[in-house]
Short mmCIF file of C-alpha atoms in Angstrom, two decimals:
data_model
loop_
_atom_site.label_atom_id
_atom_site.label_comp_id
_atom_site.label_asym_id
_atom_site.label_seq_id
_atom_site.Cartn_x
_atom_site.Cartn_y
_atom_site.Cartn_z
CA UNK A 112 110.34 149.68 123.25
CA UNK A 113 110.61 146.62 120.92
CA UNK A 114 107.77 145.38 120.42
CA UNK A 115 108.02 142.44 118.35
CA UNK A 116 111.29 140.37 116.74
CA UNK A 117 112.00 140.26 113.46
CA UNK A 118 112.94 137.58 111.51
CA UNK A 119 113.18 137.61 107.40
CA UNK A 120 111.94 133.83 107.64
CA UNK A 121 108.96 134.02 109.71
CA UNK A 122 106.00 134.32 107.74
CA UNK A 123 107.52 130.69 105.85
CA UNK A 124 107.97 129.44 109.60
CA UNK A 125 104.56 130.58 110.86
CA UNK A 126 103.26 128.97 107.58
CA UNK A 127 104.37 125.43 109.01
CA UNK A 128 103.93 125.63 112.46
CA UNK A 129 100.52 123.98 113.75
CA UNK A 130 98.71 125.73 116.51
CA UNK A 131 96.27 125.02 119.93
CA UNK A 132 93.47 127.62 120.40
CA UNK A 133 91.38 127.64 123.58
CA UNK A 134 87.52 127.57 122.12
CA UNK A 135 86.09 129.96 124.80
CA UNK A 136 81.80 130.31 125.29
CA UNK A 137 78.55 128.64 126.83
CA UNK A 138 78.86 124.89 127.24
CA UNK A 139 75.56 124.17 129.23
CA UNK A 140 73.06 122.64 126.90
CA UNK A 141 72.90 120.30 124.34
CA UNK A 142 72.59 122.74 121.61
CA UNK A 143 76.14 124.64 122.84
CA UNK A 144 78.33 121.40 123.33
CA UNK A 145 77.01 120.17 119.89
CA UNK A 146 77.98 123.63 118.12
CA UNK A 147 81.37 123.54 119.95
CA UNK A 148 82.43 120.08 118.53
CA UNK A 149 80.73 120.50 115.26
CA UNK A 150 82.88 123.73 114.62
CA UNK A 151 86.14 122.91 116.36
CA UNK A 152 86.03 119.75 114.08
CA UNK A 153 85.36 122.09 111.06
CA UNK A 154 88.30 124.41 112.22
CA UNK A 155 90.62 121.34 112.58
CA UNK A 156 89.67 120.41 109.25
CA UNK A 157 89.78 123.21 107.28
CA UNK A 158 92.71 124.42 108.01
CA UNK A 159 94.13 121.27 108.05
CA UNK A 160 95.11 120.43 110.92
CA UNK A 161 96.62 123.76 111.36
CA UNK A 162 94.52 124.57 114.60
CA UNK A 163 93.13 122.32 117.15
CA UNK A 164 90.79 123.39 119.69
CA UNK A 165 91.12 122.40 123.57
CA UNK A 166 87.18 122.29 124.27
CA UNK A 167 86.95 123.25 127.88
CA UNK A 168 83.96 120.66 127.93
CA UNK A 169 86.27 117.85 127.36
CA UNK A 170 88.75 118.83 129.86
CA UNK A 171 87.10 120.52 132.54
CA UNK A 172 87.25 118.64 136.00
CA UNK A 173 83.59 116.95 136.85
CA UNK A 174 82.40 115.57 140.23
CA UNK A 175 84.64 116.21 143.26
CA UNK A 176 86.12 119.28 142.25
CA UNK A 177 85.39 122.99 143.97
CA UNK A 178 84.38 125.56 141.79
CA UNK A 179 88.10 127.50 142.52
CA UNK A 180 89.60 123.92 140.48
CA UNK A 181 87.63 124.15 137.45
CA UNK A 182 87.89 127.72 137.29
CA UNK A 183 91.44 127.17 137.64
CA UNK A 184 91.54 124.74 135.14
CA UNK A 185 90.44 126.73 132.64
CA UNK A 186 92.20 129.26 133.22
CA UNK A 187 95.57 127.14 132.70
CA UNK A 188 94.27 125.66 129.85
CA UNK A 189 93.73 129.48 127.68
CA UNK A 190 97.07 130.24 129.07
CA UNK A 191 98.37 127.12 127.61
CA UNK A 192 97.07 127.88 124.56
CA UNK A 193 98.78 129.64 121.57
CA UNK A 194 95.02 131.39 120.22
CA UNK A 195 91.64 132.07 121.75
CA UNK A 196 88.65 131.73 119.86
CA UNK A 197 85.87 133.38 122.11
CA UNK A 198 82.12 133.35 121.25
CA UNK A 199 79.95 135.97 122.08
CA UNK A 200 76.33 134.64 121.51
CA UNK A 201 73.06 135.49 123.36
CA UNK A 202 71.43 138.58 124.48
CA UNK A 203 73.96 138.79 127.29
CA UNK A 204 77.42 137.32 127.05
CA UNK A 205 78.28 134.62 129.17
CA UNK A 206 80.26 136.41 132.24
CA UNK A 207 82.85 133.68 132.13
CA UNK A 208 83.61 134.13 128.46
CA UNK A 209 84.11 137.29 128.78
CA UNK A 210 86.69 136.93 131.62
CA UNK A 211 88.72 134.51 129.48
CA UNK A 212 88.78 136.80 127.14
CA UNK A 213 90.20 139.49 129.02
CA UNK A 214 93.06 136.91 130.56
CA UNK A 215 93.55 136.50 126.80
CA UNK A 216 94.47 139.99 126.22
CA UNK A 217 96.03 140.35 129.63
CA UNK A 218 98.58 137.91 128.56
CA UNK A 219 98.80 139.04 124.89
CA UNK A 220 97.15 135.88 123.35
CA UNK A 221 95.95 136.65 119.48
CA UNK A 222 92.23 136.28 119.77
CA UNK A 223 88.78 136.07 117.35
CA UNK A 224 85.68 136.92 118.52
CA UNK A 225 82.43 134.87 116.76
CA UNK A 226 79.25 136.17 117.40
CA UNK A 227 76.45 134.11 115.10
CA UNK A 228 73.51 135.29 116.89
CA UNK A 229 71.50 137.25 114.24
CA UNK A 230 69.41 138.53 117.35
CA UNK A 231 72.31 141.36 117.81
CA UNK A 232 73.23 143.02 120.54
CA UNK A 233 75.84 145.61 122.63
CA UNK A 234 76.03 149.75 122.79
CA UNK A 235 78.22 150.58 119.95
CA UNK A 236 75.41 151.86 116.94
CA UNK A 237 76.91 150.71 113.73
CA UNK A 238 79.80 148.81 115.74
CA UNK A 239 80.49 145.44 116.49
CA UNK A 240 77.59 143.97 118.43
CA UNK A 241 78.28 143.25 121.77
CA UNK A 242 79.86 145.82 124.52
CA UNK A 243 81.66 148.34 123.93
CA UNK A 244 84.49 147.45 126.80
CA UNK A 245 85.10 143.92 125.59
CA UNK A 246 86.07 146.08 121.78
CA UNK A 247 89.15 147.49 120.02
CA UNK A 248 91.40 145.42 122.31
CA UNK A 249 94.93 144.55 120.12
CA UNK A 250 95.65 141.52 118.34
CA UNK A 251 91.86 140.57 117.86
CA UNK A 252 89.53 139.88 115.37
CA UNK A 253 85.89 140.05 114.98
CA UNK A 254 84.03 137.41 113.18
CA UNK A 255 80.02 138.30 112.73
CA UNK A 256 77.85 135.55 110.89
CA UNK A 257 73.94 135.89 110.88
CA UNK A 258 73.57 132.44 111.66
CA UNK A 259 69.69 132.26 110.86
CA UNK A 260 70.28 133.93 107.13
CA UNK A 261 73.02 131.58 106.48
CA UNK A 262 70.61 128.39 107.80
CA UNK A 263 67.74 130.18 105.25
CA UNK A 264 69.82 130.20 102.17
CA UNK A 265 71.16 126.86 102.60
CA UNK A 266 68.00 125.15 103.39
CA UNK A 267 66.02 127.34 100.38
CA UNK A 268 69.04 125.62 98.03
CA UNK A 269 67.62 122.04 99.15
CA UNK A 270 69.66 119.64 98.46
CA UNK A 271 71.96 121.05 95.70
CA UNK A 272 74.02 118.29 94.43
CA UNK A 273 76.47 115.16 95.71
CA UNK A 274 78.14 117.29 98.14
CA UNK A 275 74.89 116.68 100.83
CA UNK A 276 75.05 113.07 100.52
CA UNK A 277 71.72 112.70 100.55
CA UNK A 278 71.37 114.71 103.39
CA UNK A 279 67.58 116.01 104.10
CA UNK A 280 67.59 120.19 103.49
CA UNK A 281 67.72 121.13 106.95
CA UNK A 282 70.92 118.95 107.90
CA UNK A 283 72.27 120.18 104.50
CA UNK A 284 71.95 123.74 105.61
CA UNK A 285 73.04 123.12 109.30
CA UNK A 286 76.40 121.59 107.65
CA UNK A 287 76.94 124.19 105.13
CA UNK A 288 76.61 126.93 108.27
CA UNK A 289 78.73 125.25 110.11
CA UNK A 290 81.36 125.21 107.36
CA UNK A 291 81.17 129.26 106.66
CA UNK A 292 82.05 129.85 110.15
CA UNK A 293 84.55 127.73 110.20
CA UNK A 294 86.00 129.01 107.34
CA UNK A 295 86.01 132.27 108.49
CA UNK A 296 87.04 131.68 111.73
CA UNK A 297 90.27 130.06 110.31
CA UNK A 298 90.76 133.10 107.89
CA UNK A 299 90.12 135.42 111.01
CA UNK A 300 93.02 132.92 112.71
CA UNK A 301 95.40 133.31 110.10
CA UNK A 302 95.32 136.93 110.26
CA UNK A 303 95.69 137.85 114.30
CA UNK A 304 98.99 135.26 113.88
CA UNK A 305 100.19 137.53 111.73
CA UNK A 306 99.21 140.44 113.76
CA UNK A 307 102.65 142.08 115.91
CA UNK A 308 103.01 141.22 119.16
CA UNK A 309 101.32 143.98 121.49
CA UNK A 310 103.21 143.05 124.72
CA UNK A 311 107.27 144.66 124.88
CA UNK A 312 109.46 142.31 125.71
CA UNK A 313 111.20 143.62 128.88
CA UNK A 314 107.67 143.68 130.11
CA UNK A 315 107.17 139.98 129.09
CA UNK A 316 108.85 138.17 132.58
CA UNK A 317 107.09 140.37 135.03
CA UNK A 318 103.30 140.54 133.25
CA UNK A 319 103.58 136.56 132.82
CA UNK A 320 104.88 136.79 136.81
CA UNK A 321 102.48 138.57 137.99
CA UNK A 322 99.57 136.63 136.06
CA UNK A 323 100.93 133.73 138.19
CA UNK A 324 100.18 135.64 141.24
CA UNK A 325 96.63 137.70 139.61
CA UNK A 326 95.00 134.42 139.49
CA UNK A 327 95.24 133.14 142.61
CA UNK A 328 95.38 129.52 141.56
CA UNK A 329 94.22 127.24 144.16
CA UNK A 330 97.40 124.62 144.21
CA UNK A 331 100.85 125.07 143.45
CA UNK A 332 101.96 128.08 145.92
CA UNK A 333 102.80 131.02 144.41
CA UNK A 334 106.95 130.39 143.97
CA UNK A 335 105.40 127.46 141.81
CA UNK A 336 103.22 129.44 140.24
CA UNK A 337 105.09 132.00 138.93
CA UNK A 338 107.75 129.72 137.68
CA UNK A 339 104.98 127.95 136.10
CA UNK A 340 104.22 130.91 134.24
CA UNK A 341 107.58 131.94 133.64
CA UNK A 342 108.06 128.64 131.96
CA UNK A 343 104.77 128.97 129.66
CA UNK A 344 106.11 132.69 128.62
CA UNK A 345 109.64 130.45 127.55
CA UNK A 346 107.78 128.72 125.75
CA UNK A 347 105.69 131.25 123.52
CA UNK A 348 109.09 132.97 123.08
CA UNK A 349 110.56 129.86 121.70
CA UNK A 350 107.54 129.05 119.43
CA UNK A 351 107.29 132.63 117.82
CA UNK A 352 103.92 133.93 119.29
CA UNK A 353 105.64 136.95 120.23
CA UNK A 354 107.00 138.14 117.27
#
């Protein structure tokens, strides 16, 4: 089975093309929408302007909507997107993150994982830490930053020189966190793109089919759905994400 084209130009072409990635995780207090926007910005920056987040915070649906509409939503908008960048924080990770990321892999989407939550966590001793089942899926990277050592050293430094602007410590050490992950987040980016497409591609039509059917989306009937997705797949083809 092929699994991935081959073109002698396409590391130059990959090199120029810019890039959507769907920023997956807990949005439900102030701390989590802050961190989202602080490090998509970062992200957007960094590499710039290579990769732009879609914040599901900014687009979900708010006020009459059913819970099936936002779900669906979202679900549209990582399929939409040409990356995933899923974070696995807390003692337990968020159920919904963790289906997102599994519709990731289901549809072959290159995908990091950021855990920054020095608290640790999952079953694998010596292994990444979070579960075991959400691990070693293809085209994924982890990303592990011990977000409370990283705060430490910065804030210990004080402020070091013009680069904090006059910034007190502790907002000099928030920034300079936020910047690390960011930076490797985009490094961790750079390197699933390159990663070969896991996905043949006579399976390609009827996996993107049936995801139009799998989801059950609440509008669009499911001849419109699947053409919908059908369309999307067209689309990734024509862009290179399967190669």
């Amino acid at each position: 089975m092929d699994t991935a084209s081959s073109h002698p130009n396409k590391e130059a072409a990959r090199g120029n093309r810019t890039y959507t990635y769907y920023h997956a995780g807990p949005l439900f207090t102030l701390a989590e929408l802050h961190a989202n926007v602080l490090l998509s910005q970062a992200i957007h920056r960094i590499s710039d302007g290579k990769f732009t987040a879609l914040l599901p915070q900014d687009h979900e649906p708010r006020g009459a909507v059913t819970p099936h509409g936002i779900r669906d939503k979202d679900i549209r908008g990582l399929l939409n997107c040409d990356l995933a960048l899923i974070t696995y924080d807390g003692t337990e990770l968020d159920s919904g993150t963790v289906v997102e990321y599994m519709v990731a892999k289901m549809a072959d989407i290159p995908s990091v994982i950021l855990r920054s939550d020095f608290r640790g966590g999952g079953d694998q001793e010596g292994g990444e830490p979070w579960n075991l089942m959400t691990s070693h899926w293809p085209r994924t990277k982890g990303v592990v930053v011990d977000a409370m050592l990283e705060y430490k050293k910065g804030l210990a430094d004080g402020i070091r020189d013009a680069r904090s602007g006059g910034l007190a410590a502790n907002a000099a050490a928030g920034s300079d966190l936020v910047e690390t992950t960011a930076l490797r987040c985009v490094e961790a980016m750079e390197e699933v793109l390159k990663t070969p497409a896991r996905m043949p591609k006579e399976l390609r039509g009827h996996v993107y089919q049936w995801i139009g059917l799998m989801a059950g989306f609440s509008d669009g009937g499911d001849v419109d759905n699947v053409q919908e997705m059908t369309n999307l797949l067209a689309a990734k083809e024509q862009k290179g994400m399967f190669e």
